[in-house]
């Protein structure tokens, strides 16, 4: 099951839980809906109470309701566009000047991170001059800055529909889709912009950066190499080889090895050896290997035996 499907299911469950909490659902129907929520979650392996899963699947601050609202708005806009309605009247020079002043105010509010106020300023610009793609593009940036990437998609697409050659809109669109977790759509947005201007370095760089992030995230981590890919022994390998020694003094006059390995200074020395390759060399020593084999078989060597072995004495 894909993460996209689980994200949709998580949003549906969130919507249903919210409908219970805000009283949309009658008290008599609450129990039945709660059972349905549990069944849906189990069927799609989605558990809203799992914080890690919730952080991964949540689309907040966007909600399922807001997604549906955007869909209805987009559908209505498309229907209006196909009805051959006359285009909006061209703004007067005075309206254009006022709209630009609101845009400048919005830009200042963006710099101050007052995103809601900036959005309102761009709303004022759009109301006065709905033919300027810059206002929609800037508002898309404000929406993305506050985490409402879905609304940003709508504004970026609107800006593109007004002027497909206004390339900054494709940046807004790619960033918004990336914020929504739709990497395919993000790459597609940058590619659409490059079709308008194949030599645009800014869009080319944005596309390369996105591709690099995708490639990096798909690479296997090396923090936990498997034994088959990294033959060098680690501290855990040593602990495994010394397993079964217990917590008391060692047999045959040996010191308590497990106690030594818990000593901070000894652990520091062992970690240093592991990092510079000394541990790998040590574990290849035939005397050490023989000692470890005897320890694991329960045949603890004495200190006299160890010191009489030249391969160990010269370590």
PDB file of C-alpha atoms in Angstrom:
ATOM      1  CA  UNK A   1       0.000   0.000   0.000  1.00  0.00           C
ATOM      2  CA  UNK A   2       1.422   3.359  -1.017  1.00  0.00           C
ATOM      3  CA  UNK A   3       2.068   6.224   1.362  1.00  0.00           C
ATOM      4  CA  UNK A   4      -0.212   8.431  -0.759  1.00  0.00           C
ATOM      5  CA  UNK A   5      -3.114   6.080  -0.104  1.00  0.00           C
ATOM      6  CA  UNK A   6      -2.368   6.014   3.612  1.00  0.00           C
ATOM      7  CA  UNK A   7      -2.131   9.811   3.655  1.00  0.00           C
ATOM      8  CA  UNK A   8      -5.594  10.042   2.088  1.00  0.00           C
ATOM      9  CA  UNK A   9      -7.010   7.540   4.588  1.00  0.00           C
ATOM     10  CA  UNK A  10      -5.386   9.435   7.461  1.00  0.00           C
ATOM     11  CA  UNK A  11      -7.032  12.653   6.239  1.00  0.00           C
ATOM     12  CA  UNK A  12     -10.425  10.922   6.009  1.00  0.00           C
ATOM     13  CA  UNK A  13     -10.088   9.579   9.554  1.00  0.00           C
ATOM     14  CA  UNK A  14      -9.010  13.028  10.763  1.00  0.00           C
ATOM     15  CA  UNK A  15     -12.080  14.561   9.102  1.00  0.00           C
ATOM     16  CA  UNK A  16     -14.387  11.988  10.686  1.00  0.00           C
ATOM     17  CA  UNK A  17     -12.844  12.458  14.138  1.00  0.00           C
ATOM     18  CA  UNK A  18     -13.194  16.220  13.767  1.00  0.00           C
ATOM     19  CA  UNK A  19     -16.849  15.774  12.790  1.00  0.00           C
ATOM     20  CA  UNK A  20     -17.403  13.837  16.010  1.00  0.00           C
ATOM     21  CA  UNK A  21     -15.537  16.393  18.123  1.00  0.00           C
ATOM     22  CA  UNK A  22     -17.325  19.475  16.753  1.00  0.00           C
ATOM     23  CA  UNK A  23     -20.786  17.949  17.034  1.00  0.00           C
ATOM     24  CA  UNK A  24     -21.448  17.602  13.307  1.00  0.00           C
ATOM     25  CA  UNK A  25     -22.356  13.974  13.919  1.00  0.00           C
ATOM     26  CA  UNK A  26     -25.330  13.281  16.169  1.00  0.00           C
ATOM     27  CA  UNK A  27     -24.626  11.623  19.511  1.00  0.00           C
ATOM     28  CA  UNK A  28     -26.705   8.597  18.470  1.00  0.00           C
ATOM     29  CA  UNK A  29     -24.476   8.044  15.445  1.00  0.00           C
ATOM     30  CA  UNK A  30     -21.185   8.586  17.230  1.00  0.00           C
ATOM     31  CA  UNK A  31     -20.576   4.994  18.307  1.00  0.00           C
ATOM     32  CA  UNK A  32     -21.216   3.595  14.846  1.00  0.00           C
ATOM     33  CA  UNK A  33     -18.874   6.127  13.266  1.00  0.00           C
ATOM     34  CA  UNK A  34     -16.129   5.337  15.787  1.00  0.00           C
ATOM     35  CA  UNK A  35     -16.400   1.648  14.870  1.00  0.00           C
ATOM     36  CA  UNK A  36     -16.197   2.574  11.181  1.00  0.00           C
ATOM     37  CA  UNK A  37     -13.085   4.695  11.837  1.00  0.00           C
ATOM     38  CA  UNK A  38     -11.423   1.762  13.598  1.00  0.00           C
ATOM     39  CA  UNK A  39     -12.255  -0.595  10.720  1.00  0.00           C
ATOM     40  CA  UNK A  40     -10.946   1.849   8.117  1.00  0.00           C
ATOM     41  CA  UNK A  41      -7.717   2.313  10.058  1.00  0.00           C
ATOM     42  CA  UNK A  42      -7.140  -1.415  10.413  1.00  0.00           C
ATOM     43  CA  UNK A  43      -7.904  -2.074   6.735  1.00  0.00           C
ATOM     44  CA  UNK A  44      -5.309   0.472   5.580  1.00  0.00           C
ATOM     45  CA  UNK A  45      -2.857   0.031   8.466  1.00  0.00           C
ATOM     46  CA  UNK A  46      -3.351   3.639   9.629  1.00  0.00           C
ATOM     47  CA  UNK A  47      -3.280   4.496  13.329  1.00  0.00           C
ATOM     48  CA  UNK A  48      -3.794   8.207  14.161  1.00  0.00           C
ATOM     49  CA  UNK A  49      -2.670   7.565  17.737  1.00  0.00           C
ATOM     50  CA  UNK A  50       0.783   6.560  16.468  1.00  0.00           C
ATOM     51  CA  UNK A  51       2.707   9.844  16.717  1.00  0.00           C
ATOM     52  CA  UNK A  52       5.418   8.840  14.248  1.00  0.00           C
ATOM     53  CA  UNK A  53       2.859   7.763  11.676  1.00  0.00           C
ATOM     54  CA  UNK A  54       0.767  10.868  12.324  1.00  0.00           C
ATOM     55  CA  UNK A  55       3.773  13.137  11.734  1.00  0.00           C
ATOM     56  CA  UNK A  56       4.533  11.299   8.498  1.00  0.00           C
ATOM     57  CA  UNK A  57       0.987  11.186   7.082  1.00  0.00           C
ATOM     58  CA  UNK A  58      -0.564  14.424   8.308  1.00  0.00           C
ATOM     59  CA  UNK A  59      -1.167  17.183   5.741  1.00  0.00           C
ATOM     60  CA  UNK A  60      -1.802  19.886   8.345  1.00  0.00           C
ATOM     61  CA  UNK A  61      -2.380  22.789   8.294  1.00  0.00           C
ATOM     62  CA  UNK A  62      -4.217  21.706   5.136  1.00  0.00           C
ATOM     63  CA  UNK A  63      -7.368  19.669   5.759  1.00  0.00           C
ATOM     64  CA  UNK A  64      -9.505  17.361   3.661  1.00  0.00           C
ATOM     65  CA  UNK A  65     -12.237  19.995   3.723  1.00  0.00           C
ATOM     66  CA  UNK A  66      -9.900  22.685   2.353  1.00  0.00           C
ATOM     67  CA  UNK A  67      -8.746  20.311  -0.411  1.00  0.00           C
ATOM     68  CA  UNK A  68     -12.364  19.746  -1.402  1.00  0.00           C
ATOM     69  CA  UNK A  69     -13.031  23.482  -1.317  1.00  0.00           C
ATOM     70  CA  UNK A  70     -10.091  24.098  -3.663  1.00  0.00           C
ATOM     71  CA  UNK A  71     -11.385  21.393  -5.984  1.00  0.00           C
ATOM     72  CA  UNK A  72     -14.836  22.994  -6.110  1.00  0.00           C
ATOM     73  CA  UNK A  73     -13.308  26.406  -6.722  1.00  0.00           C
ATOM     74  CA  UNK A  74     -11.087  25.046  -9.504  1.00  0.00           C
ATOM     75  CA  UNK A  75     -14.023  23.252 -11.112  1.00  0.00           C
ATOM     76  CA  UNK A  76     -16.176  26.371 -10.948  1.00  0.00           C
ATOM     77  CA  UNK A  77     -13.361  28.469 -12.412  1.00  0.00           C
ATOM     78  CA  UNK A  78     -12.942  25.989 -15.241  1.00  0.00           C
ATOM     79  CA  UNK A  79     -16.661  26.012 -15.899  1.00  0.00           C
ATOM     80  CA  UNK A  80     -16.678  29.805 -15.940  1.00  0.00           C
ATOM     81  CA  UNK A  81     -13.738  29.889 -18.341  1.00  0.00           C
ATOM     82  CA  UNK A  82     -15.485  27.527 -20.739  1.00  0.00           C
ATOM     83  CA  UNK A  83     -18.732  29.502 -20.716  1.00  0.00           C
ATOM     84  CA  UNK A  84     -17.197  32.160 -22.987  1.00  0.00           C
ATOM     85  CA  UNK A  85     -17.712  34.904 -20.462  1.00  0.00           C
ATOM     86  CA  UNK A  86     -16.065  38.173 -21.419  1.00  0.00           C
ATOM     87  CA  UNK A  87     -12.640  38.680 -19.830  1.00  0.00           C
ATOM     88  CA  UNK A  88     -12.450  41.014 -16.842  1.00  0.00           C
ATOM     89  CA  UNK A  89     -12.182  44.669 -17.655  1.00  0.00           C
ATOM     90  CA  UNK A  90      -8.699  46.040 -17.845  1.00  0.00           C
ATOM     91  CA  UNK A  91      -7.809  47.870 -14.638  1.00  0.00           C
ATOM     92  CA  UNK A  92      -7.526  51.612 -14.770  1.00  0.00           C
ATOM     93  CA  UNK A  93      -4.112  53.218 -14.258  1.00  0.00           C
ATOM     94  CA  UNK A  94      -5.259  54.315 -10.820  1.00  0.00           C
ATOM     95  CA  UNK A  95      -6.280  50.777  -9.895  1.00  0.00           C
ATOM     96  CA  UNK A  96      -2.944  49.457 -11.147  1.00  0.00           C
ATOM     97  CA  UNK A  97      -1.070  51.947  -8.972  1.00  0.00           C
ATOM     98  CA  UNK A  98      -3.120  51.025  -5.915  1.00  0.00           C
ATOM     99  CA  UNK A  99      -2.666  47.311  -6.606  1.00  0.00           C
ATOM    100  CA  UNK A 100       1.097  47.758  -6.854  1.00  0.00           C
ATOM    101  CA  UNK A 101       1.124  49.669  -3.557  1.00  0.00           C
ATOM    102  CA  UNK A 102      -0.706  46.775  -1.879  1.00  0.00           C
ATOM    103  CA  UNK A 103       1.844  44.383  -3.392  1.00  0.00           C
ATOM    104  CA  UNK A 104       4.727  46.385  -1.947  1.00  0.00           C
ATOM    105  CA  UNK A 105       3.011  46.313   1.438  1.00  0.00           C
ATOM    106  CA  UNK A 106       2.579  42.549   1.113  1.00  0.00           C
ATOM    107  CA  UNK A 107       6.263  42.127   0.290  1.00  0.00           C
ATOM    108  CA  UNK A 108       7.217  44.058   3.424  1.00  0.00           C
ATOM    109  CA  UNK A 109       4.879  41.915   5.509  1.00  0.00           C
ATOM    110  CA  UNK A 110       6.452  38.790   4.008  1.00  0.00           C
ATOM    111  CA  UNK A 111       9.881  40.025   5.105  1.00  0.00           C
ATOM    112  CA  UNK A 112       8.465  40.469   8.603  1.00  0.00           C
ATOM    113  CA  UNK A 113       7.013  36.914   8.426  1.00  0.00           C
ATOM    114  CA  UNK A 114       3.475  38.217   8.866  1.00  0.00           C
ATOM    115  CA  UNK A 115       2.117  35.819   6.295  1.00  0.00           C
ATOM    116  CA  UNK A 116      -1.610  36.195   6.962  1.00  0.00           C
ATOM    117  CA  UNK A 117      -1.340  39.972   6.669  1.00  0.00           C
ATOM    118  CA  UNK A 118       0.709  39.593   3.499  1.00  0.00           C
ATOM    119  CA  UNK A 119      -1.961  37.353   1.995  1.00  0.00           C
ATOM    120  CA  UNK A 120      -4.588  39.992   2.717  1.00  0.00           C
ATOM    121  CA  UNK A 121      -2.427  42.635   1.044  1.00  0.00           C
ATOM    122  CA  UNK A 122      -2.105  40.474  -2.073  1.00  0.00           C
ATOM    123  CA  UNK A 123      -5.870  39.882  -1.948  1.00  0.00           C
ATOM    124  CA  UNK A 124      -6.283  43.641  -2.197  1.00  0.00           C
ATOM    125  CA  UNK A 125      -3.944  43.686  -5.206  1.00  0.00           C
ATOM    126  CA  UNK A 126      -5.880  40.917  -6.966  1.00  0.00           C
ATOM    127  CA  UNK A 127      -9.188  42.672  -6.314  1.00  0.00           C
ATOM    128  CA  UNK A 128      -7.919  45.804  -8.053  1.00  0.00           C
ATOM    129  CA  UNK A 129      -6.014  44.083 -10.861  1.00  0.00           C
ATOM    130  CA  UNK A 130      -6.870  40.405 -11.443  1.00  0.00           C
ATOM    131  CA  UNK A 131      -4.869  40.351 -14.689  1.00  0.00           C
ATOM    132  CA  UNK A 132      -1.425  40.577 -13.092  1.00  0.00           C
ATOM    133  CA  UNK A 133       0.221  37.149 -12.487  1.00  0.00           C
ATOM    134  CA  UNK A 134       2.691  38.641 -10.008  1.00  0.00           C
ATOM    135  CA  UNK A 135       0.006  39.090  -7.359  1.00  0.00           C
ATOM    136  CA  UNK A 136      -1.080  35.447  -7.538  1.00  0.00           C
ATOM    137  CA  UNK A 137       2.525  34.272  -7.554  1.00  0.00           C
ATOM    138  CA  UNK A 138       3.396  36.349  -4.502  1.00  0.00           C
ATOM    139  CA  UNK A 139       0.308  35.140  -2.690  1.00  0.00           C
ATOM    140  CA  UNK A 140       1.337  31.558  -3.508  1.00  0.00           C
ATOM    141  CA  UNK A 141       4.676  32.247  -1.805  1.00  0.00           C
ATOM    142  CA  UNK A 142       2.850  33.579   1.258  1.00  0.00           C
ATOM    143  CA  UNK A 143       0.615  30.506   1.425  1.00  0.00           C
ATOM    144  CA  UNK A 144       3.607  28.168   1.191  1.00  0.00           C
ATOM    145  CA  UNK A 145       5.444  30.148   3.861  1.00  0.00           C
ATOM    146  CA  UNK A 146       2.632  29.463   6.331  1.00  0.00           C
ATOM    147  CA  UNK A 147       2.455  25.792   5.287  1.00  0.00           C
ATOM    148  CA  UNK A 148      -0.719  25.962   3.179  1.00  0.00           C
ATOM    149  CA  UNK A 149       0.885  24.451   0.087  1.00  0.00           C
ATOM    150  CA  UNK A 150      -2.423  23.379  -1.431  1.00  0.00           C
ATOM    151  CA  UNK A 151      -3.631  26.977  -1.677  1.00  0.00           C
ATOM    152  CA  UNK A 152      -0.216  27.880  -3.104  1.00  0.00           C
ATOM    153  CA  UNK A 153      -0.716  25.361  -5.914  1.00  0.00           C
ATOM    154  CA  UNK A 154      -3.993  27.005  -6.865  1.00  0.00           C
ATOM    155  CA  UNK A 155      -2.468  30.501  -6.982  1.00  0.00           C
ATOM    156  CA  UNK A 156       0.620  29.359  -8.886  1.00  0.00           C
ATOM    157  CA  UNK A 157      -1.526  27.650 -11.515  1.00  0.00           C
ATOM    158  CA  UNK A 158      -3.679  30.785 -11.780  1.00  0.00           C
ATOM    159  CA  UNK A 159      -0.585  32.910 -12.379  1.00  0.00           C
ATOM    160  CA  UNK A 160       0.569  30.478 -15.084  1.00  0.00           C
ATOM    161  CA  UNK A 161      -2.837  30.568 -16.775  1.00  0.00           C
ATOM    162  CA  UNK A 162      -2.618  34.373 -16.973  1.00  0.00           C
ATOM    163  CA  UNK A 163       0.946  34.451 -18.300  1.00  0.00           C
ATOM    164  CA  UNK A 164       2.710  31.127 -19.022  1.00  0.00           C
ATOM    165  CA  UNK A 165       5.970  32.999 -19.577  1.00  0.00           C
ATOM    166  CA  UNK A 166       6.050  34.402 -16.042  1.00  0.00           C
ATOM    167  CA  UNK A 167       8.614  31.837 -14.882  1.00  0.00           C
ATOM    168  CA  UNK A 168       8.567  32.612 -11.166  1.00  0.00           C
ATOM    169  CA  UNK A 169       5.153  30.932 -11.016  1.00  0.00           C
ATOM    170  CA  UNK A 170       6.743  27.589 -11.876  1.00  0.00           C
ATOM    171  CA  UNK A 171       9.123  28.025  -8.941  1.00  0.00           C
ATOM    172  CA  UNK A 172       6.132  28.622  -6.660  1.00  0.00           C
ATOM    173  CA  UNK A 173       4.353  25.579  -8.085  1.00  0.00           C
ATOM    174  CA  UNK A 174       7.343  23.270  -7.718  1.00  0.00           C
ATOM    175  CA  UNK A 175       7.962  24.404  -4.153  1.00  0.00           C
ATOM    176  CA  UNK A 176       4.303  23.951  -3.213  1.00  0.00           C
ATOM    177  CA  UNK A 177       4.118  20.425  -4.609  1.00  0.00           C
ATOM    178  CA  UNK A 178       7.350  19.580  -2.796  1.00  0.00           C
ATOM    179  CA  UNK A 179       5.774  20.817   0.423  1.00  0.00           C
ATOM    180  CA  UNK A 180       2.808  18.521  -0.232  1.00  0.00           C
ATOM    181  CA  UNK A 181       5.194  15.594  -0.629  1.00  0.00           C
ATOM    182  CA  UNK A 182       4.379  15.123  -4.321  1.00  0.00           C
ATOM    183  CA  UNK A 183       7.892  14.977  -5.744  1.00  0.00           C
ATOM    184  CA  UNK A 184       6.726  13.916  -9.210  1.00  0.00           C
ATOM    185  CA  UNK A 185       4.514  16.988  -9.560  1.00  0.00           C
ATOM    186  CA  UNK A 186       7.312  19.156  -8.181  1.00  0.00           C
ATOM    187  CA  UNK A 187       9.735  17.987 -10.878  1.00  0.00           C
ATOM    188  CA  UNK A 188       7.003  18.356 -13.490  1.00  0.00           C
ATOM    189  CA  UNK A 189       6.441  22.001 -12.468  1.00  0.00           C
ATOM    190  CA  UNK A 190      10.102  22.904 -13.014  1.00  0.00           C
ATOM    191  CA  UNK A 191      10.110  21.022 -16.321  1.00  0.00           C
ATOM    192  CA  UNK A 192       7.021  22.924 -17.479  1.00  0.00           C
ATOM    193  CA  UNK A 193       8.837  26.172 -16.789  1.00  0.00           C
ATOM    194  CA  UNK A 194      11.903  25.013 -18.705  1.00  0.00           C
ATOM    195  CA  UNK A 195       9.728  24.311 -21.731  1.00  0.00           C
ATOM    196  CA  UNK A 196       9.002  28.037 -21.773  1.00  0.00           C
ATOM    197  CA  UNK A 197      12.691  28.920 -21.379  1.00  0.00           C
ATOM    198  CA  UNK A 198      15.066  25.939 -21.706  1.00  0.00           C
ATOM    199  CA  UNK A 199      18.075  28.125 -20.852  1.00  0.00           C
ATOM    200  CA  UNK A 200      16.689  29.478 -17.577  1.00  0.00           C
ATOM    201  CA  UNK A 201      19.419  28.768 -15.017  1.00  0.00           C
ATOM    202  CA  UNK A 202      17.227  29.373 -11.977  1.00  0.00           C
ATOM    203  CA  UNK A 203      14.681  26.729 -12.995  1.00  0.00           C
ATOM    204  CA  UNK A 204      17.446  24.358 -14.099  1.00  0.00           C
ATOM    205  CA  UNK A 205      19.080  24.646 -10.707  1.00  0.00           C
ATOM    206  CA  UNK A 206      15.764  24.118  -8.910  1.00  0.00           C
ATOM    207  CA  UNK A 207      15.174  20.969 -10.962  1.00  0.00           C
ATOM    208  CA  UNK A 208      18.693  19.630 -10.277  1.00  0.00           C
ATOM    209  CA  UNK A 209      18.383  20.348  -6.555  1.00  0.00           C
ATOM    210  CA  UNK A 210      15.061  18.521  -6.374  1.00  0.00           C
ATOM    211  CA  UNK A 211      16.452  15.542  -8.284  1.00  0.00           C
ATOM    212  CA  UNK A 212      19.498  15.430  -6.000  1.00  0.00           C
ATOM    213  CA  UNK A 213      17.325  15.477  -2.868  1.00  0.00           C
ATOM    214  CA  UNK A 214      15.216  12.642  -4.236  1.00  0.00           C
ATOM    215  CA  UNK A 215      18.333  10.624  -5.118  1.00  0.00           C
ATOM    216  CA  UNK A 216      19.853  11.256  -1.680  1.00  0.00           C
ATOM    217  CA  UNK A 217      16.710  10.236   0.162  1.00  0.00           C
ATOM    218  CA  UNK A 218      16.540   6.981  -1.801  1.00  0.00           C
ATOM    219  CA  UNK A 219      20.140   5.975  -1.096  1.00  0.00           C
ATOM    220  CA  UNK A 220      20.634   3.284   1.566  1.00  0.00           C
ATOM    221  CA  UNK A 221      22.060   4.569   4.820  1.00  0.00           C
ATOM    222  CA  UNK A 222      25.542   3.437   5.875  1.00  0.00           C
ATOM    223  CA  UNK A 223      24.985   4.063   9.567  1.00  0.00           C
ATOM    224  CA  UNK A 224      24.133   0.364  10.045  1.00  0.00           C
ATOM    225  CA  UNK A 225      26.201  -1.548   7.481  1.00  0.00           C
ATOM    226  CA  UNK A 226      25.471  -5.228   7.182  1.00  0.00           C
ATOM    227  CA  UNK A 227      28.212  -7.737   7.939  1.00  0.00           C
ATOM    228  CA  UNK A 228      28.349  -8.654   4.255  1.00  0.00           C
ATOM    229  CA  UNK A 229      29.185  -5.065   3.198  1.00  0.00           C
ATOM    230  CA  UNK A 230      31.517  -4.071   6.053  1.00  0.00           C
ATOM    231  CA  UNK A 231      33.835  -6.816   7.332  1.00  0.00           C
ATOM    232  CA  UNK A 232      35.507  -4.536   9.882  1.00  0.00           C
ATOM    233  CA  UNK A 233      34.613  -5.513  13.473  1.00  0.00           C
ATOM    234  CA  UNK A 234      32.882  -3.034  15.729  1.00  0.00           C
ATOM    235  CA  UNK A 235      32.368  -2.718  19.469  1.00  0.00           C
ATOM    236  CA  UNK A 236      29.206  -4.769  19.144  1.00  0.00           C
ATOM    237  CA  UNK A 237      31.230  -7.500  17.418  1.00  0.00           C
ATOM    238  CA  UNK A 238      33.641  -7.497  20.360  1.00  0.00           C
ATOM    239  CA  UNK A 239      30.799  -7.662  22.832  1.00  0.00           C
ATOM    240  CA  UNK A 240      29.312 -10.590  20.926  1.00  0.00           C
ATOM    241  CA  UNK A 241      32.615 -12.444  20.882  1.00  0.00           C
ATOM    242  CA  UNK A 242      33.093 -11.835  24.591  1.00  0.00           C
ATOM    243  CA  UNK A 243      29.520 -12.853  25.381  1.00  0.00           C
ATOM    244  CA  UNK A 244      28.969 -15.243  28.262  1.00  0.00           C
ATOM    245  CA  UNK A 245      31.866 -14.018  30.356  1.00  0.00           C
ATOM    246  CA  UNK A 246      29.567 -12.801  33.107  1.00  0.00           C
ATOM    247  CA  UNK A 247      30.057  -9.869  35.420  1.00  0.00           C
ATOM    248  CA  UNK A 248      32.569 -11.258  37.902  1.00  0.00           C
ATOM    249  CA  UNK A 249      36.316 -11.856  37.676  1.00  0.00           C
ATOM    250  CA  UNK A 250      37.539 -13.866  34.706  1.00  0.00           C
ATOM    251  CA  UNK A 251      38.722 -17.434  34.943  1.00  0.00           C
ATOM    252  CA  UNK A 252      42.360 -18.538  34.697  1.00  0.00           C
ATOM    253  CA  UNK A 253      43.564 -15.366  36.410  1.00  0.00           C
ATOM    254  CA  UNK A 254      42.128 -13.154  33.675  1.00  0.00           C
ATOM    255  CA  UNK A 255      40.655  -9.786  34.609  1.00  0.00           C
ATOM    256  CA  UNK A 256      36.908  -9.189  34.327  1.00  0.00           C
ATOM    257  CA  UNK A 257      36.758  -8.434  30.590  1.00  0.00           C
ATOM    258  CA  UNK A 258      33.106  -7.409  30.558  1.00  0.00           C
ATOM    259  CA  UNK A 259      33.888  -4.980  33.370  1.00  0.00           C
ATOM    260  CA  UNK A 260      36.803  -3.562  31.391  1.00  0.00           C
ATOM    261  CA  UNK A 261      34.575  -2.972  28.383  1.00  0.00           C
ATOM    262  CA  UNK A 262      32.208  -0.961  30.567  1.00  0.00           C
ATOM    263  CA  UNK A 263      35.075   1.238  31.720  1.00  0.00           C
ATOM    264  CA  UNK A 264      34.789   4.657  29.934  1.00  0.00           C
ATOM    265  CA  UNK A 265      38.544   4.854  29.261  1.00  0.00           C
ATOM    266  CA  UNK A 266      38.636   1.342  27.825  1.00  0.00           C
ATOM    267  CA  UNK A 267      35.602   2.033  25.654  1.00  0.00           C
ATOM    268  CA  UNK A 268      37.220   5.219  24.400  1.00  0.00           C
ATOM    269  CA  UNK A 269      40.379   3.322  23.456  1.00  0.00           C
ATOM    270  CA  UNK A 270      38.343   0.629  21.708  1.00  0.00           C
ATOM    271  CA  UNK A 271      36.314   3.215  19.779  1.00  0.00           C
ATOM    272  CA  UNK A 272      39.512   4.925  18.644  1.00  0.00           C
ATOM    273  CA  UNK A 273      40.891   1.599  17.466  1.00  0.00           C
ATOM    274  CA  UNK A 274      37.645   0.913  15.585  1.00  0.00           C
ATOM    275  CA  UNK A 275      37.796   4.275  13.820  1.00  0.00           C
ATOM    276  CA  UNK A 276      41.429   4.073  12.675  1.00  0.00           C
ATOM    277  CA  UNK A 277      41.388   0.438  11.572  1.00  0.00           C
ATOM    278  CA  UNK A 278      43.384  -0.866  14.512  1.00  0.00           C
ATOM    279  CA  UNK A 279      40.503  -2.979  15.724  1.00  0.00           C
ATOM    280  CA  UNK A 280      40.204  -4.704  12.347  1.00  0.00           C
ATOM    281  CA  UNK A 281      43.934  -5.513  12.421  1.00  0.00           C
ATOM    282  CA  UNK A 282      43.701  -6.763  15.991  1.00  0.00           C
ATOM    283  CA  UNK A 283      40.810  -9.107  15.222  1.00  0.00           C
ATOM    284  CA  UNK A 284      42.778 -10.632  12.321  1.00  0.00           C
ATOM    285  CA  UNK A 285      45.596 -11.636  14.688  1.00  0.00           C
ATOM    286  CA  UNK A 286      45.563 -15.482  14.843  1.00  0.00           C
ATOM    287  CA  UNK A 287      46.393 -15.435  18.552  1.00  0.00           C
ATOM    288  CA  UNK A 288      43.411 -13.211  19.310  1.00  0.00           C
ATOM    289  CA  UNK A 289      41.131 -15.356  17.150  1.00  0.00           C
ATOM    290  CA  UNK A 290      42.289 -18.507  18.964  1.00  0.00           C
ATOM    291  CA  UNK A 291      41.727 -16.864  22.348  1.00  0.00           C
ATOM    292  CA  UNK A 292      38.224 -15.797  21.371  1.00  0.00           C
ATOM    293  CA  UNK A 293      37.355 -19.266  20.111  1.00  0.00           C
ATOM    294  CA  UNK A 294      38.510 -20.795  23.409  1.00  0.00           C
ATOM    295  CA  UNK A 295      36.563 -18.249  25.448  1.00  0.00           C
ATOM    296  CA  UNK A 296      33.361 -18.902  23.490  1.00  0.00           C
ATOM    297  CA  UNK A 297      33.788 -22.673  23.893  1.00  0.00           C
ATOM    298  CA  UNK A 298      34.173 -22.299  27.657  1.00  0.00           C
ATOM    299  CA  UNK A 299      37.873 -23.209  27.671  1.00  0.00           C
ATOM    300  CA  UNK A 300      39.212 -20.082  29.377  1.00  0.00           C
ATOM    301  CA  UNK A 301      42.996 -19.673  28.814  1.00  0.00           C
ATOM    302  CA  UNK A 302      45.172 -18.727  31.746  1.00  0.00           C
ATOM    303  CA  UNK A 303      47.294 -15.598  31.873  1.00  0.00           C
ATOM    304  CA  UNK A 304      50.415 -17.778  31.703  1.00  0.00           C
ATOM    305  CA  UNK A 305      49.221 -19.367  28.450  1.00  0.00           C
ATOM    306  CA  UNK A 306      48.434 -16.010  26.936  1.00  0.00           C
ATOM    307  CA  UNK A 307      51.800 -14.509  27.822  1.00  0.00           C
ATOM    308  CA  UNK A 308      53.634 -17.566  26.440  1.00  0.00           C
ATOM    309  CA  UNK A 309      51.972 -17.042  23.035  1.00  0.00           C
ATOM    310  CA  UNK A 310      54.355 -14.773  21.012  1.00  0.00           C
ATOM    311  CA  UNK A 311      51.517 -13.508  18.744  1.00  0.00           C
ATOM    312  CA  UNK A 312      49.772 -12.110  21.826  1.00  0.00           C
ATOM    313  CA  UNK A 313      52.806 -11.102  23.838  1.00  0.00           C
ATOM    314  CA  UNK A 314      53.983  -8.774  21.069  1.00  0.00           C
ATOM    315  CA  UNK A 315      50.644  -6.983  20.615  1.00  0.00           C
TER     316      UNK A 315
END
